[in-house]
Steps between C-alpha positions, in 0.01 A plus 500: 500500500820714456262702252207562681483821661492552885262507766449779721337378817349652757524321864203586754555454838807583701510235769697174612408295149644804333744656636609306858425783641230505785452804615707495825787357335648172240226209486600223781372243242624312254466790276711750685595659129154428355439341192286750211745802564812283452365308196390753326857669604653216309292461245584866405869400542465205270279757190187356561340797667554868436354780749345387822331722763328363874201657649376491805274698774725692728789629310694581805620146488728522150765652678556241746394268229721588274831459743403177587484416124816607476652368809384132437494478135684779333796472665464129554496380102668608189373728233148578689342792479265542766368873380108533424245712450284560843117600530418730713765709539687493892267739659174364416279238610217387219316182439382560195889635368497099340249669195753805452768251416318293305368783297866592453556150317470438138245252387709155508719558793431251795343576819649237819238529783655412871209649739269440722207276382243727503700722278602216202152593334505835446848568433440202228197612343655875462803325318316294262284762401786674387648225297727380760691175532386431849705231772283497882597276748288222653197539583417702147205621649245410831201480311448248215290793324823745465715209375272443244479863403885487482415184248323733277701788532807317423312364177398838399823645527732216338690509783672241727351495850664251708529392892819463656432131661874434458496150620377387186872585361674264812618199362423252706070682482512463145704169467208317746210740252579215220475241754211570675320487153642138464353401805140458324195694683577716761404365870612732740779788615552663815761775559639708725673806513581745820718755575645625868331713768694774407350556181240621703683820580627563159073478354349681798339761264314270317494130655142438553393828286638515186493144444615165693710246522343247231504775254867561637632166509258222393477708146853293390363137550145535380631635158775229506190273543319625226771560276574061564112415392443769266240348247458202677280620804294770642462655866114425610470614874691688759478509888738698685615503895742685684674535842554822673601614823916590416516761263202757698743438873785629620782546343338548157167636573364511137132579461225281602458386202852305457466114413775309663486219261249410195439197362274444154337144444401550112306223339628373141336386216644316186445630149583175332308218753205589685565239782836648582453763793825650677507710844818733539542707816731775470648690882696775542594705840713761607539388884769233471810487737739744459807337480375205265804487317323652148303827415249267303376186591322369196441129379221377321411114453297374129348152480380395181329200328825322523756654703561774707788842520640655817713823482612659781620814375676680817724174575721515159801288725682849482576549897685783687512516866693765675536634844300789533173395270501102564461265180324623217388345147596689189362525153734611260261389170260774619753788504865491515631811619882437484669641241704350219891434476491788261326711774179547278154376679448134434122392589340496162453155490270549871146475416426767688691709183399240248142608592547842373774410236205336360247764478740775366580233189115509492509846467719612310419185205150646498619866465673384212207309353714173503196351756155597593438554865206226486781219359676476844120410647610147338809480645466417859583759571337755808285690298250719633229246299721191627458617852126567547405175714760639753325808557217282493570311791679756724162717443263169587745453818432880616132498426520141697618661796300833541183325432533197635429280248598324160543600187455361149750589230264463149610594116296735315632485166858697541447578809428320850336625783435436876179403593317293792224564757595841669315512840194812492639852500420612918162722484601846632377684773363797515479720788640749786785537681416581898711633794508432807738603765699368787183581749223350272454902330327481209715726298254441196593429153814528255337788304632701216716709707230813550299345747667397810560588893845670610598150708554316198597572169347388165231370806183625598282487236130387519392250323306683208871647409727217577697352220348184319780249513536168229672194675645253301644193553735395232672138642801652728422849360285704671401855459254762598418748275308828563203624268551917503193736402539613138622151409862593642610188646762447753673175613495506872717150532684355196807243444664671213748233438479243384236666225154491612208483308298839539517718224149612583552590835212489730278242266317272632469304191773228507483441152622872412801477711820455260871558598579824641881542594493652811865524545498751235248715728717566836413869587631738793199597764463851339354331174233579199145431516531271244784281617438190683675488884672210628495284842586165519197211455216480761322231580139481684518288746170222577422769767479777232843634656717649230882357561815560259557208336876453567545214649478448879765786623231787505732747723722604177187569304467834357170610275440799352154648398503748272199738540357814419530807728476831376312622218832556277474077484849464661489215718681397836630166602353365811777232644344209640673209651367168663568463849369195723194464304436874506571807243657782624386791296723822494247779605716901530852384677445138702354120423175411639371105431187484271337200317403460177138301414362441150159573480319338216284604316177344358 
């Protein structure tokens, strides 16, 4: 390909995959150096690629960023030239800088995506739209509805979409594919893959919100899975569990939220005999001992018709045990870091580079029209369209898990969907919110802010002017919502993350409610009319108490409630916090304990 021009690339996301660089210093993983950054150093080094550029949200990190590259790769190899292009600039902070350096890109220049889950999607779709060669780690996407937009956009655009599951490029993964398929009908696989406590510390911001750890980890096996049976069977069912109880205690103290381990049991079907039924069940946590000897503990076992494959990928018999860290297990076929005799880095044959190696070749043959982007789809190669029963799955597992339940993967022509027997939406509850204070005082209603006593604010109103409040139970999501005069609606307790679904705040009617991002609607207490508040959820209690629904430590809560004071709209934040089963209720300048009741309404 000495003819075919080069590849610009741009590489989104600045952390540990990236760069090694965490954010309070080198990566203590096995990717202290990182692995896009470097490859796409080297690549550059070796003519493949031509500009590159790295965005990110807070700017203020390139500096450090770039030191480190230099420090641990510049200075460490040959020839490299660690320079790039940086979005934002040093002084800002911006989450949406990622479309500014796209837009900078010509059509045909490749777009790497290392972020967090949530943000694969968007960042994709934006590239593809603009004719973008586009390479986003596992998972592609949470839902199974985005991946398949990414499908079609991919299609439209003649473009190469691909997901980085790099373990399809180990050898020893794809030696046992062509195995497995000369076993006869697939029986059953179980895997497992887990990474150290520690990891906990490194995903605080978003373990448990952005995503979890099946997404995170169980993402390699179940494509590995469905890359072995490709063609020859079909997932039917999924049923999810998971432990908990690590990851939200001390030392870690992620959100309540946090999985501790997951584990998918996904029903199989063959294509080619109807009798033939397998059961795979795919685990993955990040609460294993610390001092395990490997980042990644990851095996998998594959019966078939006739035989059977175990790989034990963190155990390659490459050992090195030293005073201060113990005995650890190495895997030099992944990436090997040390350099040449020449001095020049020497890891291209690590599948970890191989994986992008691969898609650059992609794009740049299809930039020169020596391929179509749709040819590769044949190839075995991880293809957005080659990768769609992963997404499948990892969505079935989530859905699994919030609702309780199982879920049916089913085909609809080119695409498949999720289905199965969702429980009734909650019916919501409409009604009032009542005070009462720490001597039985009725201190009325929660009113619209005009109508109260001087003991308690936002307080006092009768009950022909207090606010009409919805109630609505959504599984572990629950919200009240407050129905203004004038149709001005204000959420009196929300969860804004993860997403809820209330775009029509203060209906009643479940069926209206779609996905309103509330983490996108954080204001300050001096706030808009028309801007929705935040607290934290509430919960009524079988007594009609109103609790936050936090989990059991109630003394840290803090809710606000945004309401109306003055007839310039501003509002004021009364601070509430739970206390022994009681709110205390900031009046002028001290506490006082009041009690919240719903009142419903007929």
């Amino acid at each position: 390909m000495a003819n075919v021009p080069k590849l610009n690339i741009l590489m989104c996301g600045t952390g540990e995959y990236t760069t090694g660089w965490t954010g309070s210093g080198a990566s203590q993983s096995d990717k202290k150096v990182g692995v896009v950054g470097l490859t796409c150093f080297d690549l550059r080094r070796l003519g493949k690629v031509d500009q590159l550029s790295m965005v990110g949200v807070n700017g203020k990190k390139f500096p450090d960023i770039r030191a480190h590259l230099e420090d641990k790769i510049g200075k460490v190899y040959k020839d490299m030239d660690v320079e790039f292009k940086s979005y934002p600039d040093d002084k800002t902070v911006d989450p949406d800088s990622y479309k500014k350096a796209i837009d900078d890109l010509a059509p045909g220049s490749a777009v790497i995506i290392f972020t967090p889950d949530t943000t694969h999607y968007p960042i994709a779709k934006y590239a593809l739209e603009r004719k973008m060669h586009v390479l986003v780690t596992k998972p592609a996407t949470k839902l199974l509805s985005h991946h398949q937009e990414l499908i079609d956009l991919a299609k439209q655009n003649e473009v190469a979409c691909w997901v980085e599951h790099h373990k399809r490029y180990d050898p020893a993964y794809a030696d046992a594919k062509l195995r497995a398929r000369a076993l006869g009908e697939f029986n059953f696989f179980q895997a497992w893959m887990s990474q150290p406590k520690s990891q906990l510390e490194t995903f605080r911001a978003w373990a448990g919100k952005d995503s979890d750890i099946s997404y995170y980890l169980s993402s390699h096996h179940i494509d590995i899975h469905c890359w072995y049976v490709e063609g020859k069977s079909i997932p039917t069912r999924v049923v999810a569990s998971a432990a908990t109880g690590i990851a939200t205690s001390e030392p870690y103290n992620c959100v309540e939220e946090t999985e501790d381990t997951i584990t998918l049991m996904v029903d199989w079907q063959s294509l080619e005999n109807p009798k033939h039924k397998g059961t795979a069940i795919y685990t993955a946590s990040w609460t294993a001992p610390l001092k395990a000897g490997v980042h990644s503990a990851q095996y998998f076992h594959y019966m078939g018709q006739t035989g059977e494959i175990r790989i034990d990928q963190a155990h390659r018999g490459y050992y090195v045990t030293e005073d201060a860290s113990g005995k650890s297990a190495y895997n030099p076929f992944y990436m090997k870091y040390s350099p040449s005799e020449t001095g020049h880095f020497d890891g291209q044959r690590g599948y970890g580079y191989v994986s992008i190696d691969k898609f650059v070749d992609a794009a740049r043959s299809i930039n020169a029209g020596s391929s179509k982007a749709s040819d590769y789809d044949g190839h075995g190669l991880p293809t957005i369209k080659n990768t769609v029963l992963t997404t499948a799955i990892l969505n079935a597992g989530r859905i699994s898990l919030d609702e309780k339940r199982e879920v049916k993967i089913e085909r609809d022509g080119e695409h498949w969907n999720t289905t199965g027997a969702a429980p009734p939406p909650p019916q919501s509850r409409k009604g009032r919110i009542k005070v009462i204070g720490e001597n039985s005082n009725d201190f009325g209603y929660i009113g619209d802010g005009n109508a109260r006593n001087n003991s308690c604010i936002g307080a006092g109103a009768p009950v022909a002017e207090a606010l009409l409040v919805a109630y609505i139970p959504v599984g572990e999501l629950l919200e009240i919502e407050i129905e203004r005069q004038g149709n001005q609606n204000q959420v009196l307790g929300l969860h804004w993350y993860p997403l809820s679904p209330s775009a029509v705040i203060g209906s009643l009617d479940y069926a209206a409610l779609t996905v309103f991002n509330y983490a996108e609607s954080y204001r300050s207490s001096s706030m808009s009319l028309e801007g929705p508040g935040y607290t934290a959820i509430w919960k009524v209690m079988p007594d009609n108490t109103i609790w936050p629904h936090l989990g059991d430590d109630h003394s840290s809560t803090r809710l606000r409630a945004f309401l109306d004071r003055n007839s310039s709209c501003t509002r004021i934040a009364v601070n509430v916090a739970a206390d022994a089963g009681a709110y205390l209720t900031k009046y002028t300048t001290y506490w006082r304990p009041v009690k919240l009741f719903f009142e419903d309404i007929a």
